[in-house]
Coordinates of C-alpha atoms in Angstrom, one line a residue:
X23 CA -13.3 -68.8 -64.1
X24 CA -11.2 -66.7 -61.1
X25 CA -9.9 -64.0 -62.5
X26 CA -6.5 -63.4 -60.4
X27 CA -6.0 -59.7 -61.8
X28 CA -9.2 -58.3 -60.9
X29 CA -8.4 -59.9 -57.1
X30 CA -5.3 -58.4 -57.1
X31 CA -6.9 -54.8 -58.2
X32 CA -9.4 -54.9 -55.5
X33 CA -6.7 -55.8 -52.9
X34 CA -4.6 -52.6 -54.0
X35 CA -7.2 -50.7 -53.7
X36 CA -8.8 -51.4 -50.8
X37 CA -4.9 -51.1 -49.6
X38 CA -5.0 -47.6 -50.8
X39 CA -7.6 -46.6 -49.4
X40 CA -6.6 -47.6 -45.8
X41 CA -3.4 -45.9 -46.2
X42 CA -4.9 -42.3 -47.5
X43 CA -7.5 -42.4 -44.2
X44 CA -4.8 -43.4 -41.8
X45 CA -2.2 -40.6 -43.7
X46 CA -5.6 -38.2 -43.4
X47 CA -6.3 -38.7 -39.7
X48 CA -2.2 -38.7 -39.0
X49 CA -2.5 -35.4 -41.0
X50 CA -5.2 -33.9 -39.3
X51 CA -4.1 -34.9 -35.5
X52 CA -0.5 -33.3 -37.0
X53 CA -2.1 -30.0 -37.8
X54 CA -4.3 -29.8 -34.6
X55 CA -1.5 -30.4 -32.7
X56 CA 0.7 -27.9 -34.2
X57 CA -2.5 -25.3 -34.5
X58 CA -3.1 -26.0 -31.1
X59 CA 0.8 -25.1 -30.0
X60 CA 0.3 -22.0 -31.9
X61 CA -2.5 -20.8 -30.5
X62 CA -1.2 -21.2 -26.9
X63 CA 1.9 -20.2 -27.9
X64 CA 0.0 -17.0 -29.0
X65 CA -1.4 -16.6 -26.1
X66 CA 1.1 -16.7 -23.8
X67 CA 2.8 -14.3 -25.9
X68 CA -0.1 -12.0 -26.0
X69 CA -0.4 -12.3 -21.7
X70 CA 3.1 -11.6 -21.2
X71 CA 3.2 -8.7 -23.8
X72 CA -0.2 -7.2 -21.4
X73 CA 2.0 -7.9 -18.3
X74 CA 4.9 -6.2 -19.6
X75 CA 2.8 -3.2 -21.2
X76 CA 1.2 -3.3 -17.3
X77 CA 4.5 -2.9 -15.8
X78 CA 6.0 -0.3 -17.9
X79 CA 2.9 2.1 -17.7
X80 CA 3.9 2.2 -14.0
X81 CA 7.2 2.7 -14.4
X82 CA 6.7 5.7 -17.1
X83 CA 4.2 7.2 -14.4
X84 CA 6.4 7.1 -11.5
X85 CA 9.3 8.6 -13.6
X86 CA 7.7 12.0 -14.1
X87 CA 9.1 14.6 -12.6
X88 CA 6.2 16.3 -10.7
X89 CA 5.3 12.9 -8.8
X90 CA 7.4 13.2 -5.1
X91 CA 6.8 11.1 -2.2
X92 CA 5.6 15.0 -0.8
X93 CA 3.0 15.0 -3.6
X94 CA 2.3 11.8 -4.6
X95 CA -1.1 12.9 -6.2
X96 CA 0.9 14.3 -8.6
X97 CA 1.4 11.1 -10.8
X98 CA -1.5 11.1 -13.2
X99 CA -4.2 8.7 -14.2
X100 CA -3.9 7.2 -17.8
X101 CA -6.0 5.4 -20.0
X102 CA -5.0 4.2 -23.1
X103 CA -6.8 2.8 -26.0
X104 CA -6.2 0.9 -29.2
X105 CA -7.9 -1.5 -31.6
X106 CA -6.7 -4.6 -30.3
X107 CA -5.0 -3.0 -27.1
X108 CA -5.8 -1.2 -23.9
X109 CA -4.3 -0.1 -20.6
X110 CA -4.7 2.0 -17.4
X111 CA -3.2 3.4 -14.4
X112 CA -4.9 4.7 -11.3
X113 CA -3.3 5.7 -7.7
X114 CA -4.6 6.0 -4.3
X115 CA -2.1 8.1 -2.9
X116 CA -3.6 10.1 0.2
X117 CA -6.3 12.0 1.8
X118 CA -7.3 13.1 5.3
X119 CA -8.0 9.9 6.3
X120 CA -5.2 6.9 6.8
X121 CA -5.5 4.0 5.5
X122 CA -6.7 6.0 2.5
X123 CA -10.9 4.9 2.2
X124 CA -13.4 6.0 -0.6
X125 CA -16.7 5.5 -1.2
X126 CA -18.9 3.7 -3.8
X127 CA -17.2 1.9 -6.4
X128 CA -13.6 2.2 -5.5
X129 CA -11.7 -0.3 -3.3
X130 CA -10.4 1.2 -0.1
X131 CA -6.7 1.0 0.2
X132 CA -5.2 -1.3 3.7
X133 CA -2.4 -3.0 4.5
X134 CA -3.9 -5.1 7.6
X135 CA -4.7 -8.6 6.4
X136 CA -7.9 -8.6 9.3
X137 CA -9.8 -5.0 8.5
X138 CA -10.2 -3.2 5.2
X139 CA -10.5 0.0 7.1
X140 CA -6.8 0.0 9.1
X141 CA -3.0 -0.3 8.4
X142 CA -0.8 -2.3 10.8
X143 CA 2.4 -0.6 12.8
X144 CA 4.6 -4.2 14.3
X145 CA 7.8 -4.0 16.3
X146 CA 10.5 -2.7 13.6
X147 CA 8.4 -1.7 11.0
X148 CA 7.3 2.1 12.4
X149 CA 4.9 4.2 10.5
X150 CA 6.8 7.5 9.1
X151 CA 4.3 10.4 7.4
X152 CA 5.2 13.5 5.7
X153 CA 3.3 16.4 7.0
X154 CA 2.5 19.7 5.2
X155 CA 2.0 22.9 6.9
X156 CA -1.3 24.4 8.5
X157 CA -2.6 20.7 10.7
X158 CA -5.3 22.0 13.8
X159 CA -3.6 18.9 15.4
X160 CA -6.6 19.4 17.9
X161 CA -8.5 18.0 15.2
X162 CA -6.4 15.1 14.6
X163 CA -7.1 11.3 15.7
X164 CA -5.4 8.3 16.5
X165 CA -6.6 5.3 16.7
X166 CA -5.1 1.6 17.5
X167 CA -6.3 -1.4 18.5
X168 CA -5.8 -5.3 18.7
X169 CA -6.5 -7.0 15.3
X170 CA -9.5 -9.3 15.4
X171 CA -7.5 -12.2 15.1
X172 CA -9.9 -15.1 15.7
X173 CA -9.1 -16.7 19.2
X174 CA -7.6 -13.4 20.7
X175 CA -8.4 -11.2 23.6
X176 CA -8.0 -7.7 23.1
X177 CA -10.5 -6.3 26.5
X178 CA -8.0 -3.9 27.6
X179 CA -4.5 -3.9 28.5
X180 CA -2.2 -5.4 31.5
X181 CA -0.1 -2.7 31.8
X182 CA -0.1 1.2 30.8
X183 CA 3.5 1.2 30.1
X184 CA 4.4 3.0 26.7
X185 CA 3.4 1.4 23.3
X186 CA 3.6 3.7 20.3
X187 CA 6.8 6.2 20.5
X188 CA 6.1 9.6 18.2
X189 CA 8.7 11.3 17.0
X190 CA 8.1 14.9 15.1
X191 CA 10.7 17.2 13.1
X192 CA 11.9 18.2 9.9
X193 CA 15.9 19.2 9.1
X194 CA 15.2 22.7 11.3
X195 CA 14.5 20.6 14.6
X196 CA 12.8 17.6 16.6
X197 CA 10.7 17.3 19.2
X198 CA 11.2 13.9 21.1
X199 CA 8.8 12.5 23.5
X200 CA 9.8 13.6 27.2
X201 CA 9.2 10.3 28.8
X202 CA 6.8 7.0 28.8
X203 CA 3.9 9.0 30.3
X204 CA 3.7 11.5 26.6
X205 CA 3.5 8.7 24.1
X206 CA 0.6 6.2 23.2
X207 CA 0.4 3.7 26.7
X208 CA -1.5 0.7 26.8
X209 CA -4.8 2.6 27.6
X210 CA -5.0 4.4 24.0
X211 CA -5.0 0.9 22.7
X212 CA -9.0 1.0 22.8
X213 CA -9.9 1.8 19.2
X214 CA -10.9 5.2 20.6
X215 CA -9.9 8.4 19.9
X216 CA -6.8 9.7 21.3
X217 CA -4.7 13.1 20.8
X218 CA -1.5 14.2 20.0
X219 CA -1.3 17.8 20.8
X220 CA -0.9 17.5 24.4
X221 CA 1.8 15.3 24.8
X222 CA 5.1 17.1 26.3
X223 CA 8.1 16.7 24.4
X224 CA 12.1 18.0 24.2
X225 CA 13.6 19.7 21.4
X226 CA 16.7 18.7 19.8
X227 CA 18.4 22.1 21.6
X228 CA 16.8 20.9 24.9
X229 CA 13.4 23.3 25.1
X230 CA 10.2 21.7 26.2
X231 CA 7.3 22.0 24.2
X232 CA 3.5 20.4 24.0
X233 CA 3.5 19.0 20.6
X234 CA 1.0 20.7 19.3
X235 CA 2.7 24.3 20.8
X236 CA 6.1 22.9 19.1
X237 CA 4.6 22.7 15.5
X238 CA 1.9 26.3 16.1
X239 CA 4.6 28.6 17.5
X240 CA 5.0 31.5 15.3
X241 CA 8.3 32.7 17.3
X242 CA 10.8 29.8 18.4
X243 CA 10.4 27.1 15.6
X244 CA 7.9 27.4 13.4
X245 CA 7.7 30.7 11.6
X246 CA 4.6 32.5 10.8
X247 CA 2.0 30.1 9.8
X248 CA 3.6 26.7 10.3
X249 CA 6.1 28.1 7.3
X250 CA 8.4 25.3 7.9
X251 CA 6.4 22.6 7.2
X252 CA 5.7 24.0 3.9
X253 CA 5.9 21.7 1.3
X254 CA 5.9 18.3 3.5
X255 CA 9.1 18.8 4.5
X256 CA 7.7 17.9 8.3
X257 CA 7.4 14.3 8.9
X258 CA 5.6 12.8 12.1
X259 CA 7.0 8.9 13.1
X260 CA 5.6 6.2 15.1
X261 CA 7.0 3.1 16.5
X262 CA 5.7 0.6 18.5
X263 CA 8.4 0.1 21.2
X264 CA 7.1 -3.3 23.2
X265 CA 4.4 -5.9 22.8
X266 CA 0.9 -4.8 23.6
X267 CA -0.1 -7.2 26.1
X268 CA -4.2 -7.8 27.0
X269 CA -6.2 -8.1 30.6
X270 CA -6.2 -12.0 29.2
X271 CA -2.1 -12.0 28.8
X272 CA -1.9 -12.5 25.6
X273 CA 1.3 -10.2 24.1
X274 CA 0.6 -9.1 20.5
X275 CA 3.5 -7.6 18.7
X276 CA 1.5 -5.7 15.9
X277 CA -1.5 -3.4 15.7
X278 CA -3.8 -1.7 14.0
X279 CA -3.9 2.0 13.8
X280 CA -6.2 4.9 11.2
X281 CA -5.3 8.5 11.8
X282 CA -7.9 10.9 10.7
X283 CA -7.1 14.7 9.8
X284 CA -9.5 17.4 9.3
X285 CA -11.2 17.8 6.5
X286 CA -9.4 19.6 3.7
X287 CA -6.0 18.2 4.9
X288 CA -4.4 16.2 2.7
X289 CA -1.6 13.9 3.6
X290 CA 0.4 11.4 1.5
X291 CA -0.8 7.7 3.0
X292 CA 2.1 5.3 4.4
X293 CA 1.4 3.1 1.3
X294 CA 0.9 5.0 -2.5
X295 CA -0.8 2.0 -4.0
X296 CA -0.6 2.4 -7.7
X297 CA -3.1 -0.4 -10.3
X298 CA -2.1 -1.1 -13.8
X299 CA -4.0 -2.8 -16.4
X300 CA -3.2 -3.9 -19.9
X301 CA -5.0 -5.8 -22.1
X302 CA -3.6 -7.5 -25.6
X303 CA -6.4 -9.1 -27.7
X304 CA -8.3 -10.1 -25.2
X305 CA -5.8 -11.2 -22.5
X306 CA -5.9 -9.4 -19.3
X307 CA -3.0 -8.6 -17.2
X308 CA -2.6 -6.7 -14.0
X309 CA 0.2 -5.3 -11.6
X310 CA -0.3 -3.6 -8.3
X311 CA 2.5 -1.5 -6.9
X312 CA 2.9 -0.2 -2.9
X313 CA 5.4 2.3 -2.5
X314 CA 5.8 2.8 1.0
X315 CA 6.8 6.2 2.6
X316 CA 10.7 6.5 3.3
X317 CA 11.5 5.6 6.7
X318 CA 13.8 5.4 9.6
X319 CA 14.7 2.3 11.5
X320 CA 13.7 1.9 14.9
X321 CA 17.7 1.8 16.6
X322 CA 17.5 4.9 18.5
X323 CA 13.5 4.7 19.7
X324 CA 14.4 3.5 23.0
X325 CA 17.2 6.0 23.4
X326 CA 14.9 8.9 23.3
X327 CA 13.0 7.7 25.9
X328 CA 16.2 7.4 28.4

């Protein structure tokens, strides 16, 4: 005989248990989800606490008062360390040699997008350094040239007309360059090596001076020893006037340049590039900070030259 009550178990059953496995996977896909939410909720949290942590330790470094764009070597490295936590600040900030270069294991510092090794000086955005006292500017280089931009031609120059302007002073006096035939012409633009000292220049009381007899004179402007220059307060600018155009007529309105000082001579680079790092269980953030030099604008570079 059917027996109609036993069916009817076996039906709720079976019932029952397809509703506890579907409520169990609904359950479990639930909980993934919302663990999974969490954990990149977590995470972004912990990336944007590294890149805040990253961006304060450069901001509490550049706030002491012993770090001045005249001694930017002054702000200090930092490392800290925790159990879960970790962060560190290093700065490139100058040497004898600009763009600022190193060797082994540290990146050299640049600002040209086609060379590693040189910074770039463009029509309104001159190139103003801070100069300290006792520079054999005998001893000094300069040295620009065409970027090696693919498909250019940069085998000498069309005309020797004037392309980098150099202005040198401090709040005591200037010295101007005298005319087209004292700055940087289109034949300096070789790469080479090319001086500063013997360019001719006018003072701001009208004397005339060599440049490198204007910042060495121990009687008329400069003290005994340079002691004007003392303490960066001497700054040397450069501004590229016109287009640099080639032998194969192509006009280039930016170039590269590196200025090398003597040995010893140490001299504040046009970019202090300062690297941050912070870490927050695991995540990884960094910042990178260029704090250019302060400088002029280029509205009165063609009036010195009239």
């Amino acid at each position: 005989m059917y027996n109609s009550t036993q069916s009817h178990r076996g039906s709720a059953l079976l019932v029952g248990l397809i509703i506890v496995v579907l409520l169990t996977i609904l359950t479990t896909s639930f909980l993934e989800k919302i663990l999974g939410l969490w954990r990149t909720s977590g995470a972004i949290g912990n990336s944007a606490q590294a890149y805040t942590l990253a961006t304060g330790l450069v901001e509490e470094q550049l706030m002491q008062s012993n770090m001045t764009r005249q001694a930017p070597w002054n702000i200090q490295t930092r490392v800290d360390t925790g159990v879960f936590t970790g962060r560190t600040l290093s700065a490139y900030t100058g040497g004898n040699l600009i763009p600022e270069q190193w060797v082994g294991w540290l990146v050299w510092k640049w600002n040209s997008e086609f060379d590693k090794n040189w910074n770039t000086i463009a029509l309104g955005e001159p190139v103003q350094i801070v100069i300290p006292e006792n520079v054999s500017w005998w001893s000094v280089s300069f040295r620009f040239r065409v970027a090696n931009i693919p498909g250019s031609s940069n085998t000498g120059s069309a005309s020797n007309s004037g392309i980098i302007l150099w202005t040198f002073g401090s709040s005591w006096a200037s010295l101007y360059a005298s005319g087209e035939m004292e700055v940087f012409r289109g034949s300096d633009i070789t790469g080479s090596n090319r001086s500063i000292a013997w360019f001719n220049g006018i003072t701001s009381t009208g004397s005339s001076f060599t440049f490198n007899w204007f910042y060495a004179d121990l009687v008329s402007w400069l003290w005994t020893s340079w002691a004007k220059c003392n303490g960066f307060q001497c700054t040397l600018k450069l501004s590229m006037i016109r287009p640099f155009l080639t032998l194969g007529w192509q006009s280039f309105s930016f170039l590269e340049y590196q200025i090398e000082f003597p040995l010893g001579t140490r001299v504040p680079s046009q970019y202090m590039v300062v690297d941050s790092t912070s870490s927050i269980y695991g995540y990884i953030r960094s910042r990178q900070v260029r704090i250019p030099q302060i400088t002029s604008n280029t509205a009165t570079d063609f009036a010195v030259l009239q």
